[in-house]
PDB file of C-alpha atoms in Angstrom:
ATOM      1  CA  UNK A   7       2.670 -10.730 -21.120  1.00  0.00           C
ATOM      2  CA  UNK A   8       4.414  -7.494 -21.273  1.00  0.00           C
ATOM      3  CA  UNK A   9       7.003  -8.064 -18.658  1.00  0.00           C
ATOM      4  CA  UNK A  10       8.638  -4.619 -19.010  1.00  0.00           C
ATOM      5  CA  UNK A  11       5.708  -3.099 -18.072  1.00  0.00           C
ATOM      6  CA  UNK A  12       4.595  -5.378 -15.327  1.00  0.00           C
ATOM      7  CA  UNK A  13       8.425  -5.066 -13.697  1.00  0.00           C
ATOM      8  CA  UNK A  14       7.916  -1.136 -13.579  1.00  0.00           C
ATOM      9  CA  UNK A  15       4.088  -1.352 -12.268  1.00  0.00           C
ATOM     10  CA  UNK A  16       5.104  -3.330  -9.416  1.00  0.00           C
ATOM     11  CA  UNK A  17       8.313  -1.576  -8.556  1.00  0.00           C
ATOM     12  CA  UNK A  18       6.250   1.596  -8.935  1.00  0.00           C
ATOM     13  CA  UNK A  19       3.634   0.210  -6.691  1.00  0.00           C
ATOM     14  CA  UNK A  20       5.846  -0.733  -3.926  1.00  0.00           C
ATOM     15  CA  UNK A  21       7.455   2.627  -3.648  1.00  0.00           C
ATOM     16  CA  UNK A  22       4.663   4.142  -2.990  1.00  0.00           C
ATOM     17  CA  UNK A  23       3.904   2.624   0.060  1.00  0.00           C
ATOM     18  CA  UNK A  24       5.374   2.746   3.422  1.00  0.00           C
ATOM     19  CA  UNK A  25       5.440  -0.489   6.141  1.00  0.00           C
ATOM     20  CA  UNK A  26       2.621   1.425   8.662  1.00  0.00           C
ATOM     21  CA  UNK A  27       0.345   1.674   5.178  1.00  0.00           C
ATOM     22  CA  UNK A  28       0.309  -2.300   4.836  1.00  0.00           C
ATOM     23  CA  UNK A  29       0.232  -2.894   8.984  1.00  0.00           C
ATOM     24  CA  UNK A  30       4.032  -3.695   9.014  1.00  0.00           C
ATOM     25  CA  UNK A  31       6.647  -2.182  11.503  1.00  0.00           C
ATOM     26  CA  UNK A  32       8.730   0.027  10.034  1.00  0.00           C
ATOM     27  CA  UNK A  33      11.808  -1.279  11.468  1.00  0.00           C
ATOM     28  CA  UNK A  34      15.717  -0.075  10.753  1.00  0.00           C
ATOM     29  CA  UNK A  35      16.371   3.059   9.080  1.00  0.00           C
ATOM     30  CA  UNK A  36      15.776   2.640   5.101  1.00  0.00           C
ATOM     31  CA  UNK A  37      18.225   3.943   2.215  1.00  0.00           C
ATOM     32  CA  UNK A  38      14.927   3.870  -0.208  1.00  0.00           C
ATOM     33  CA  UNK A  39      11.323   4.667  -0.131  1.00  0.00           C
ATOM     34  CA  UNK A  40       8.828   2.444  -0.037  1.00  0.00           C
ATOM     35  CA  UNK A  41       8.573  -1.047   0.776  1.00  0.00           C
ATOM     36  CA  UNK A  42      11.114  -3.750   0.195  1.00  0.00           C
ATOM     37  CA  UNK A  43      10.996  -6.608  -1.942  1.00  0.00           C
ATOM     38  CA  UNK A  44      10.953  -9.327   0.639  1.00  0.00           C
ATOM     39  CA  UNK A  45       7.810  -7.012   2.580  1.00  0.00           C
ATOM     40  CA  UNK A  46       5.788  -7.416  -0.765  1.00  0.00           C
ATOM     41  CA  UNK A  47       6.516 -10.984  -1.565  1.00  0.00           C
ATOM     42  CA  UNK A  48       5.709 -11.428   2.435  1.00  0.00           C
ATOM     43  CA  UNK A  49       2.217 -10.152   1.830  1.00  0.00           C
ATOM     44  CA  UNK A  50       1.483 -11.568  -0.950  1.00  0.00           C
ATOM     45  CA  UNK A  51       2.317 -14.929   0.416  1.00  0.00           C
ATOM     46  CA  UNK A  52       5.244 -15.901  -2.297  1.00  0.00           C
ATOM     47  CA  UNK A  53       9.055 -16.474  -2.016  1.00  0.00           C
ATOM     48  CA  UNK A  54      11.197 -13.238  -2.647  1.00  0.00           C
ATOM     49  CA  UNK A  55      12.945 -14.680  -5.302  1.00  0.00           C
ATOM     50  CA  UNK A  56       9.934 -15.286  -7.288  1.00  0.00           C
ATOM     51  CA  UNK A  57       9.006 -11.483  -6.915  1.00  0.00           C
ATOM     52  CA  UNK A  58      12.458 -10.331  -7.544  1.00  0.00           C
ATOM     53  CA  UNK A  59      12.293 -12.263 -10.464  1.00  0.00           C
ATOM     54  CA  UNK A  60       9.093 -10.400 -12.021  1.00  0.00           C
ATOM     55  CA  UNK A  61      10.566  -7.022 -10.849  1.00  0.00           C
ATOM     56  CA  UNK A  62      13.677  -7.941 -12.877  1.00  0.00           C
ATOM     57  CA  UNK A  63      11.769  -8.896 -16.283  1.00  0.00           C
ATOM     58  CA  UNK A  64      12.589 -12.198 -16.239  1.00  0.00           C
ATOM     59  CA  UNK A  65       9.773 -14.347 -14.209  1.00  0.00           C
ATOM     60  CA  UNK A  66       7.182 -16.830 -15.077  1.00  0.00           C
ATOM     61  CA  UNK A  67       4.179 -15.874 -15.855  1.00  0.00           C
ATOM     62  CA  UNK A  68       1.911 -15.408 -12.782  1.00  0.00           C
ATOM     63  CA  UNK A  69      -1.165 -17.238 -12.377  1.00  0.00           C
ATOM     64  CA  UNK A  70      -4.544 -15.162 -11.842  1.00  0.00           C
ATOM     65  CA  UNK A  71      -4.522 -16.437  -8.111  1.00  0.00           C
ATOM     66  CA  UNK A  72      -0.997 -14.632  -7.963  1.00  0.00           C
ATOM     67  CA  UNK A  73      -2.106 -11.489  -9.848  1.00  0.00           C
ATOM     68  CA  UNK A  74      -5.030 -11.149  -6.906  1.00  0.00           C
ATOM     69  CA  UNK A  75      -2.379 -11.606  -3.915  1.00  0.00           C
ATOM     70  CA  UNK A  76      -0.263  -8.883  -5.676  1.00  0.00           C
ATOM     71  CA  UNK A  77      -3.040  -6.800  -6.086  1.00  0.00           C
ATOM     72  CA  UNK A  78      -3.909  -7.278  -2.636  1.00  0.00           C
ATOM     73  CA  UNK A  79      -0.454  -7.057  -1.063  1.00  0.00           C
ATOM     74  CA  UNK A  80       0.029  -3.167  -3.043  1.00  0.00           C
ATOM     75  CA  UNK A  81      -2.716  -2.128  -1.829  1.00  0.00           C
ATOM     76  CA  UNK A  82      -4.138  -1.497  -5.688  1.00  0.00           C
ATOM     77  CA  UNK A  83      -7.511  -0.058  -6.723  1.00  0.00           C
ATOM     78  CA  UNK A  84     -10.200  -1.993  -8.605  1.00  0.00           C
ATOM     79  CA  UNK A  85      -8.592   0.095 -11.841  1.00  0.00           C
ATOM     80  CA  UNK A  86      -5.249  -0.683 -11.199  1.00  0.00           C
ATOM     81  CA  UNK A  87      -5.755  -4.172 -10.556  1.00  0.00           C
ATOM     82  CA  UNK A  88      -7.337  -4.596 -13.649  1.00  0.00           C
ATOM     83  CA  UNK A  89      -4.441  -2.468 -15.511  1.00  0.00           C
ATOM     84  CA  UNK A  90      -1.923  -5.551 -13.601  1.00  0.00           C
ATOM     85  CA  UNK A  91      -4.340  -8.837 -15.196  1.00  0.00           C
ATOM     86  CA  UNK A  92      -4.139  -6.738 -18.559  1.00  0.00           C
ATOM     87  CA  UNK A  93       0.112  -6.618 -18.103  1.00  0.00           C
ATOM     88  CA  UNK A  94       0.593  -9.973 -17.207  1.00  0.00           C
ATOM     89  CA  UNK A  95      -1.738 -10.958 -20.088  1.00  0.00           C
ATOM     90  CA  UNK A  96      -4.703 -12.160 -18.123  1.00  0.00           C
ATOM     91  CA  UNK A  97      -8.282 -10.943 -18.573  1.00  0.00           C
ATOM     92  CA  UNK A  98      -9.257  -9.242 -15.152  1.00  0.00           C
ATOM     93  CA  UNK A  99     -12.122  -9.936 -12.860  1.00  0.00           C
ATOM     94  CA  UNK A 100     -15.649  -9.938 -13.904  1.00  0.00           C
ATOM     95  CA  UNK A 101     -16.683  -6.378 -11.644  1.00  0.00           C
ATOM     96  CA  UNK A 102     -20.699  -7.641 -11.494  1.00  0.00           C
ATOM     97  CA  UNK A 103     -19.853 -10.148  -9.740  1.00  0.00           C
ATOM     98  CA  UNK A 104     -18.167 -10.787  -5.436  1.00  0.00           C
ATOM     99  CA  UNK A 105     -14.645  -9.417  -6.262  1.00  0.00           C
ATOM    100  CA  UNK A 106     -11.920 -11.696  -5.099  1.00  0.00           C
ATOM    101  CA  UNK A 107      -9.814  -8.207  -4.901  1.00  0.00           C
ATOM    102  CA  UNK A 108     -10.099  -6.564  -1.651  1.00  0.00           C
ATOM    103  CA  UNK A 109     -10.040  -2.472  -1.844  1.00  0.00           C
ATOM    104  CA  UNK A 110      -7.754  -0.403  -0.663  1.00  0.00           C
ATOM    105  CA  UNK A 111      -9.613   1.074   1.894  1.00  0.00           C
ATOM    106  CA  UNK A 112     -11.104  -2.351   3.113  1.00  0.00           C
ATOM    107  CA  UNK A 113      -7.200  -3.369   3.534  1.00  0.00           C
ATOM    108  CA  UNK A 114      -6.325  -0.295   5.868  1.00  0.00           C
ATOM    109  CA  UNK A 115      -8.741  -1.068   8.318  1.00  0.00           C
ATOM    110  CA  UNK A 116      -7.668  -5.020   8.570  1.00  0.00           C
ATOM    111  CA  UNK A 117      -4.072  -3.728   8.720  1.00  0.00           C
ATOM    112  CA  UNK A 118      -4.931  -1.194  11.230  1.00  0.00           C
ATOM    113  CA  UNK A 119      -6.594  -3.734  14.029  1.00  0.00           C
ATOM    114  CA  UNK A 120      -3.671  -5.751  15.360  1.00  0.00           C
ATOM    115  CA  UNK A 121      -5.082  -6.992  18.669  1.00  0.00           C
ATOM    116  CA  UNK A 122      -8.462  -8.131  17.349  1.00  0.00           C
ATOM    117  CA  UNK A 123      -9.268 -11.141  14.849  1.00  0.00           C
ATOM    118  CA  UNK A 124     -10.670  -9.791  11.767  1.00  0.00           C
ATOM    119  CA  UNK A 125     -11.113 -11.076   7.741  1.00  0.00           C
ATOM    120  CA  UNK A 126     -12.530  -9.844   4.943  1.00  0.00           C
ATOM    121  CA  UNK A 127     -14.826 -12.220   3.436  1.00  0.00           C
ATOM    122  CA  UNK A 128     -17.216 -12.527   0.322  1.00  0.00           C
ATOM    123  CA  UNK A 129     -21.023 -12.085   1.007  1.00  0.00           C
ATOM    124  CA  UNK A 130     -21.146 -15.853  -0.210  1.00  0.00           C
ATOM    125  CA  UNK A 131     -18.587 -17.402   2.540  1.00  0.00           C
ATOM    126  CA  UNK A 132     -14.907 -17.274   0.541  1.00  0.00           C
ATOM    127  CA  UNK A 133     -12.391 -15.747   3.349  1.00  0.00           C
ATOM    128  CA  UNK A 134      -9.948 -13.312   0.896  1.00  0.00           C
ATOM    129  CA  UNK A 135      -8.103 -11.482   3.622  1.00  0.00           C
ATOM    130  CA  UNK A 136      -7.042 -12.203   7.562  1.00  0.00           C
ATOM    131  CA  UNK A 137      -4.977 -10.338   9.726  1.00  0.00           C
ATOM    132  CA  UNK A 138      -2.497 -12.540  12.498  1.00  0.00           C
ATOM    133  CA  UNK A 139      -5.193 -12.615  15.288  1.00  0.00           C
ATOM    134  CA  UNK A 140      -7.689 -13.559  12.874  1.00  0.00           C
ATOM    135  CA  UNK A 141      -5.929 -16.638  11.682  1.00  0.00           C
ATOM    136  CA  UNK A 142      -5.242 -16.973  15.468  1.00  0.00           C
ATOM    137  CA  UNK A 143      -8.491 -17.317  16.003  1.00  0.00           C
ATOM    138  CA  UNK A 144     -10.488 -19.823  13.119  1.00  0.00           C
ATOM    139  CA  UNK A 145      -6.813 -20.957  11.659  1.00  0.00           C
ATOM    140  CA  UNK A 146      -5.142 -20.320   8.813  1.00  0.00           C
ATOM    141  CA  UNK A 147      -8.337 -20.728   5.735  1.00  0.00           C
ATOM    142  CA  UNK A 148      -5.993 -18.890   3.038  1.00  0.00           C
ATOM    143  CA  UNK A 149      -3.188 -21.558   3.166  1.00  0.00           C
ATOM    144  CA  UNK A 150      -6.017 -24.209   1.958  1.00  0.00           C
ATOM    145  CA  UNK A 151      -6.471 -24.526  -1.942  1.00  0.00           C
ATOM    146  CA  UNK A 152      -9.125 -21.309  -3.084  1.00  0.00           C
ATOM    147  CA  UNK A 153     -11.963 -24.181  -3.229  1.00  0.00           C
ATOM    148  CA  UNK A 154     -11.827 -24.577   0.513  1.00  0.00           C
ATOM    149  CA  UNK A 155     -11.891 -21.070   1.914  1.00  0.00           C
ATOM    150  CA  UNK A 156     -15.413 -21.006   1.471  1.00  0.00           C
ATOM    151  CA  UNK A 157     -16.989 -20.625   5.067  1.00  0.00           C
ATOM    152  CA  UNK A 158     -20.263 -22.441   3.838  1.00  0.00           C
ATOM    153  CA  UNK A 159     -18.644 -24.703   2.235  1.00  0.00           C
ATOM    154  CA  UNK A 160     -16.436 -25.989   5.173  1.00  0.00           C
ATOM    155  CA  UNK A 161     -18.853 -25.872   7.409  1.00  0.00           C
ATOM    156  CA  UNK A 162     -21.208 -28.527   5.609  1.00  0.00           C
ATOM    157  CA  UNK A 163     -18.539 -30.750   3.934  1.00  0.00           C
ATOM    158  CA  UNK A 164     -15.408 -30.429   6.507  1.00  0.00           C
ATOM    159  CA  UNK A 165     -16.506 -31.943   9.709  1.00  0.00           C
ATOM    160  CA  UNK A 166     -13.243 -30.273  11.417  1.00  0.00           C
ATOM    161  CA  UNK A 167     -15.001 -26.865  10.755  1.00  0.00           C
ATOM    162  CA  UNK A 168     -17.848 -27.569  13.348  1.00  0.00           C
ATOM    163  CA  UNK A 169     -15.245 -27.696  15.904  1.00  0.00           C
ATOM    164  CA  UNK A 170     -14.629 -24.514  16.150  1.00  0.00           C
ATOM    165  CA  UNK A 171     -17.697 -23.669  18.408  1.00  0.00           C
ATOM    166  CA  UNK A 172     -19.534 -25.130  21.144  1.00  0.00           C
ATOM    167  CA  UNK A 173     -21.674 -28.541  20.036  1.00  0.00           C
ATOM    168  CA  UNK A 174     -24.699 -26.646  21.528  1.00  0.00           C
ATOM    169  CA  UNK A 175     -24.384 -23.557  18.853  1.00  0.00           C
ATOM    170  CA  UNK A 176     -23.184 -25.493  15.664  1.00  0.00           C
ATOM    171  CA  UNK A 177     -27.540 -25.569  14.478  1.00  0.00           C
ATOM    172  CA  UNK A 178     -27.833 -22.449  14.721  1.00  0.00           C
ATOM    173  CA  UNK A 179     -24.617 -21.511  12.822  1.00  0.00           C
ATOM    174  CA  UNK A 180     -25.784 -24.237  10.262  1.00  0.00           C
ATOM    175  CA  UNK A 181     -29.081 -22.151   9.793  1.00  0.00           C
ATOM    176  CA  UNK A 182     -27.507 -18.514   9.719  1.00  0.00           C
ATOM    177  CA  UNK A 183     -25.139 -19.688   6.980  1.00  0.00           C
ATOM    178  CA  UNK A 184     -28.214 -21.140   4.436  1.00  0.00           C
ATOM    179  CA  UNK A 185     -30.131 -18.233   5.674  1.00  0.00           C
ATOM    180  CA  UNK A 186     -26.989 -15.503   4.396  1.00  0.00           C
ATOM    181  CA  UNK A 187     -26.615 -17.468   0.726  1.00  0.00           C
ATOM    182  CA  UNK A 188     -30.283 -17.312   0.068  1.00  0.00           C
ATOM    183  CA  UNK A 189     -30.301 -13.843   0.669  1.00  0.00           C
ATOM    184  CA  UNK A 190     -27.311 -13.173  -1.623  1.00  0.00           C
ATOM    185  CA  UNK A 191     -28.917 -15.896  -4.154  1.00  0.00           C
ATOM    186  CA  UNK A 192     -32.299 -13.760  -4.508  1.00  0.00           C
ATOM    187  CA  UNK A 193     -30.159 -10.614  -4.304  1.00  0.00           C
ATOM    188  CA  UNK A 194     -27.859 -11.396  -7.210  1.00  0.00           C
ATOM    189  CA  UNK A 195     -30.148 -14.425  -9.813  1.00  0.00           C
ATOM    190  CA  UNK A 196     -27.747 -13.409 -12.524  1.00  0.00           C
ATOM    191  CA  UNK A 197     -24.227 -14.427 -11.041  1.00  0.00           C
ATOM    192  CA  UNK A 198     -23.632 -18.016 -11.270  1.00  0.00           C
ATOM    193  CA  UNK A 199     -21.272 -18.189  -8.254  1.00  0.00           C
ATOM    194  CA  UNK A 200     -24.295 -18.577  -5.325  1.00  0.00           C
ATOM    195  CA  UNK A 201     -26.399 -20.555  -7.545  1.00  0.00           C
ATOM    196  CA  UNK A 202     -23.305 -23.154  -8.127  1.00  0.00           C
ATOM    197  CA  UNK A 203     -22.752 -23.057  -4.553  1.00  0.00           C
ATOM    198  CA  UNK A 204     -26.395 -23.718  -3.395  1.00  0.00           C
ATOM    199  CA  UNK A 205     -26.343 -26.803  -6.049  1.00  0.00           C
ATOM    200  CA  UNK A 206     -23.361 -28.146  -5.127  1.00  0.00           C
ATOM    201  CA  UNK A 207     -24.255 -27.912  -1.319  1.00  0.00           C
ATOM    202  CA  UNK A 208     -27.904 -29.622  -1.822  1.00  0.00           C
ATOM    203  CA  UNK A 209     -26.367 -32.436  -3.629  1.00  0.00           C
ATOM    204  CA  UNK A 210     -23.747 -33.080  -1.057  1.00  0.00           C
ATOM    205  CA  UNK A 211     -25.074 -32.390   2.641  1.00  0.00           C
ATOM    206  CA  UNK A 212     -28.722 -33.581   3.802  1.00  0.00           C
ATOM    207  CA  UNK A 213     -28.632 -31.328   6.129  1.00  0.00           C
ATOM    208  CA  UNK A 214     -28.225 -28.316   3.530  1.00  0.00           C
ATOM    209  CA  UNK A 215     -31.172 -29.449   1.351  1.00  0.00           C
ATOM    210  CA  UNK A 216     -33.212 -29.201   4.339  1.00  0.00           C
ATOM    211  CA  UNK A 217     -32.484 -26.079   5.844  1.00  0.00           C
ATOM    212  CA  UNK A 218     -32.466 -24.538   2.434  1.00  0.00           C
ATOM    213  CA  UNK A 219     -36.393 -26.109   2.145  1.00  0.00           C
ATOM    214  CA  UNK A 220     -36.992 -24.408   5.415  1.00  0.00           C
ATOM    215  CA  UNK A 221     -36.557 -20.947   3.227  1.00  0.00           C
ATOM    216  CA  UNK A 222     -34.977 -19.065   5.839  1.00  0.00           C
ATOM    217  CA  UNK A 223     -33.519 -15.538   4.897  1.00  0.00           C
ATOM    218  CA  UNK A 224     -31.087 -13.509   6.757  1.00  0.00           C
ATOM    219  CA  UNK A 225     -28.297 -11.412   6.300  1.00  0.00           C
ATOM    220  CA  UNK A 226     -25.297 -11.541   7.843  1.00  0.00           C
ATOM    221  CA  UNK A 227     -25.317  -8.680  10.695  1.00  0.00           C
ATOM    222  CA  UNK A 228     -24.049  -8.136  14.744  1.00  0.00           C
ATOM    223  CA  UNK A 229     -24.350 -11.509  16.840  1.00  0.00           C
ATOM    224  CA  UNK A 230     -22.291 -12.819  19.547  1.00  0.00           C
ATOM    225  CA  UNK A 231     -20.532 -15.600  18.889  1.00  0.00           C
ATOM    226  CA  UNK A 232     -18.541 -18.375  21.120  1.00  0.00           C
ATOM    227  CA  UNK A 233     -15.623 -19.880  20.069  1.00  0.00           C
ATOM    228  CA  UNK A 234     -13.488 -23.041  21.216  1.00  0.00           C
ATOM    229  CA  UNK A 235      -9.785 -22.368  21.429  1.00  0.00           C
ATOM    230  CA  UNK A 236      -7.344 -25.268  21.571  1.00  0.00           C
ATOM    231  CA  UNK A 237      -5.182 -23.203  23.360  1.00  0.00           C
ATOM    232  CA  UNK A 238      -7.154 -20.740  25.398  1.00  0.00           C
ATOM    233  CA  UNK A 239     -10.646 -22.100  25.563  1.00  0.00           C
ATOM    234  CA  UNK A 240     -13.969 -20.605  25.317  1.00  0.00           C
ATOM    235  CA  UNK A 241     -14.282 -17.543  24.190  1.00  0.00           C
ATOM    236  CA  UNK A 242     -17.583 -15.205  23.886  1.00  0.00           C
ATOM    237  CA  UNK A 243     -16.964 -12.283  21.193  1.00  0.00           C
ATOM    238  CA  UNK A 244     -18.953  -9.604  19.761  1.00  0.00           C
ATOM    239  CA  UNK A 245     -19.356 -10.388  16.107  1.00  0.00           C
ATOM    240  CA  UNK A 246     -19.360  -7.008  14.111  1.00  0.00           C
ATOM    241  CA  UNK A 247     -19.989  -6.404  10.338  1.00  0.00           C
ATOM    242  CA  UNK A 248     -18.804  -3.900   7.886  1.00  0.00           C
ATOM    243  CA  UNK A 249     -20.494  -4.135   4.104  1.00  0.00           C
ATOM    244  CA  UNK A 250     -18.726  -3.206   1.024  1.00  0.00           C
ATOM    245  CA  UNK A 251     -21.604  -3.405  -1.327  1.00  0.00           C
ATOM    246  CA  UNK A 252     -20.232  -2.355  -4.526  1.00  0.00           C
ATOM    247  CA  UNK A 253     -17.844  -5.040  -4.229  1.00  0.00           C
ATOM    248  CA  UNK A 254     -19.922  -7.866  -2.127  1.00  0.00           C
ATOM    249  CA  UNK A 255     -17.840  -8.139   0.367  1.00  0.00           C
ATOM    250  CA  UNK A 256     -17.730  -8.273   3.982  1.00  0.00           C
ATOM    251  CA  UNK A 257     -15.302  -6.973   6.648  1.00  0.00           C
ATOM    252  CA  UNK A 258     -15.787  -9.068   9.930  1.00  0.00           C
ATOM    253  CA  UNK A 259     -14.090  -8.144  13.328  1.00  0.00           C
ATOM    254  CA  UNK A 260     -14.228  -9.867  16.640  1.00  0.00           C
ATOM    255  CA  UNK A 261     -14.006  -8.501  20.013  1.00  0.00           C
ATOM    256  CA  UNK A 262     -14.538  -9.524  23.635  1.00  0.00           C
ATOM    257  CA  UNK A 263     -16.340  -7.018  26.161  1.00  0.00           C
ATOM    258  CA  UNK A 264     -13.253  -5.448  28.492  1.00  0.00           C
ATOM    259  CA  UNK A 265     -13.489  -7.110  32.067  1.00  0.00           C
ATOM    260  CA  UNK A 266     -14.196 -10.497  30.870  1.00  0.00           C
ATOM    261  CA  UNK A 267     -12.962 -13.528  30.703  1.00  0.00           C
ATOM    262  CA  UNK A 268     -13.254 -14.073  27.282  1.00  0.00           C
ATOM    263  CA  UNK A 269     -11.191 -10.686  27.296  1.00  0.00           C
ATOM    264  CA  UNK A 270      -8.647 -11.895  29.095  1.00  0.00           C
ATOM    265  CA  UNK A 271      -8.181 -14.916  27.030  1.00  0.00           C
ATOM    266  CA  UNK A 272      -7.930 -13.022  23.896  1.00  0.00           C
ATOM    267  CA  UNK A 273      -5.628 -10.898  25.152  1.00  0.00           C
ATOM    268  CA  UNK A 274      -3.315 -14.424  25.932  1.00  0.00           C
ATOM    269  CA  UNK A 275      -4.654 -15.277  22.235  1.00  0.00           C
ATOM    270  CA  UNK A 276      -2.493 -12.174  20.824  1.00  0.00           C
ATOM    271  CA  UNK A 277       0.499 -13.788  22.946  1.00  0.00           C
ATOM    272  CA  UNK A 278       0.605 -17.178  22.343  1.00  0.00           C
ATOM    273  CA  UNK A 279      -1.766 -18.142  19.137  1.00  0.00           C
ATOM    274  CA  UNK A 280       0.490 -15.797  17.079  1.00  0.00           C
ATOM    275  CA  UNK A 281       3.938 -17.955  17.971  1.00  0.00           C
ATOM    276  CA  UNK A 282       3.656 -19.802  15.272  1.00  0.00           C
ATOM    277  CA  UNK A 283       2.384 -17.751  12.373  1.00  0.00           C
ATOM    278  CA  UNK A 284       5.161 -17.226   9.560  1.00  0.00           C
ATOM    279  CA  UNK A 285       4.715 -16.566   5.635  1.00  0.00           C
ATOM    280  CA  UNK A 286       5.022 -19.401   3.057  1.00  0.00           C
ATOM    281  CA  UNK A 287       7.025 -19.814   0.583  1.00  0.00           C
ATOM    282  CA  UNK A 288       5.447 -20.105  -2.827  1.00  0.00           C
ATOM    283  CA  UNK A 289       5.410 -23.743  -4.647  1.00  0.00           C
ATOM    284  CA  UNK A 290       4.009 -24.900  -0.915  1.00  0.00           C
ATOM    285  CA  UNK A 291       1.275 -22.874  -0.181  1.00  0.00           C
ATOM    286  CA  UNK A 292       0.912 -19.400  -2.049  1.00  0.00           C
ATOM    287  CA  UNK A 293      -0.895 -17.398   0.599  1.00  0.00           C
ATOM    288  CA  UNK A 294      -0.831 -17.295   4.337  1.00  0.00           C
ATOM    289  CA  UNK A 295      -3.152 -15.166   5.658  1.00  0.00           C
ATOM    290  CA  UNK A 296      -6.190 -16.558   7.848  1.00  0.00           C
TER     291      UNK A 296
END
């Protein structure tokens, strides 16, 4: 780990930006450039002192899971990501494979749409990115271990997952997820992360096996969806869907149809879902960002 090098790299990359670039307010006047150190280690879901450590040469290695919510929180490009694994002594990302790293580009838009629930997703179900009214929305999937952010996977093992929609709707969401991950199976034979999830899924929910059997095929596309809110009830949204193929990934936004109801209780979604939204602190949960 060359810790000199990684210190400079990440003070470099925080000057660069400015709050509106990463969806922040700006706020009070600033003496410096760029963003501060408790704005990065807020993004990235990790205590300040932590970061300030690593900008001062003298913190712990960071673990790969770290290295991606750095990479994400400045904002990096696929090269420059790989350039921070290489300085912290890790061996970047396989690029052939659904990038846990979500581009720049992808990461402006999220940051852009403050009043409607949107993630970033892979194409086979792992949520990577969420802005506030997203984890407003379908709760807070990034603050769970990386094993359970996978939409498919939740939604078959993790009985609580169903609960976020209507009874009446939860077959037909069972049969559009198997449907997506046999597309991306077929799509992609050589990458071992679809086929390990199909295997794992058939082994451990009946109801998997057999909907895989059915051979269904769909990609994931516009729908309408319904939602049940704890707090503001039902709610009918537009689902929309933005690909990123070259890095299999999947920008997903939500939005209700102005004059509705379900309009109207997003808009009190933005008010009082959001109340209790704050960042972690690292050691307890290294990411919060649903």
């Amino acid at each position: 780990m060359n810790r000199t090098e990684l210190a400079d790299f990440l003070r470099r990359g925080r000057a660069r930006l400015t709050p509106s670039d990463v969806g922040l307010t700006p706020g009070a006047r600033r003496r410096t450039p760029g963003l501060r150190r408790e704005e990065v280690a807020q993004l990235a879901g990790m205590s300040v002192d932590y970061y300030t450590r690593l900008e001062q040469c003298r913190g712990p290695r960071p673990s790969r899971q770290m290295l991606t919510a750095l990479a994400r929180a400045l904002r990096l490009t696929d090269d420059e990501r790989d350039h921070l694994f290489h300085l912290a002594g890790e061996e970047p990302p396989r690029r052939e494979t659904a990038s846990a790293h979500v581009p720049p580009g992808l990461m402006l838009i999220l940051d852009r749409l403050h009043d409607t629930p949107a993630q970033v997703v892979t194409d086979c179900g792992e949520v990577l990115a969420q802005n506030a009214m997203g984890r407003a929305l379908t709760r807070d999937v990034l603050s769970r271990p990386r094993r359970e952010r996978n939409l498919v996977r939740l939604y078959f093992l993790d009985p609580d997952a169903r609960t976020l929609f209507p009874e009446e709707d939860r077959a037909e969401h069972a049969r559009a997820h198997v449907a997506n991950l046999r597309a991306v199976a077929a799509a992609r034979p050589d990458d071992p992360e679809p086929a390990a999830l199909v295997a794992e899924l058939r082994a451990a929910s009946e109801e998997f096996a057999r909907l895989w059997d059915e051979h269904q095929v769909a990609l994931r596309n516009r729908a309408t969806k319904r939602f049940l809110h704890p707090q503001v009830g039902l709610l009918e949204l537009d689902c929309q869907v933005l690909l990123s193929h070259e890095h299999h990934q999947l920008l997903i936004i939500h939005t209700a149809r102005p004059g509705t109801e379900s309009y109207e209780r997003l808009e009190l979604l933005r008010v009082v879902g959001l109340q209790d939204l704050s960042p972690a602190e690292y050691g307890t949960s290294w990411d919060r960002t649903s």
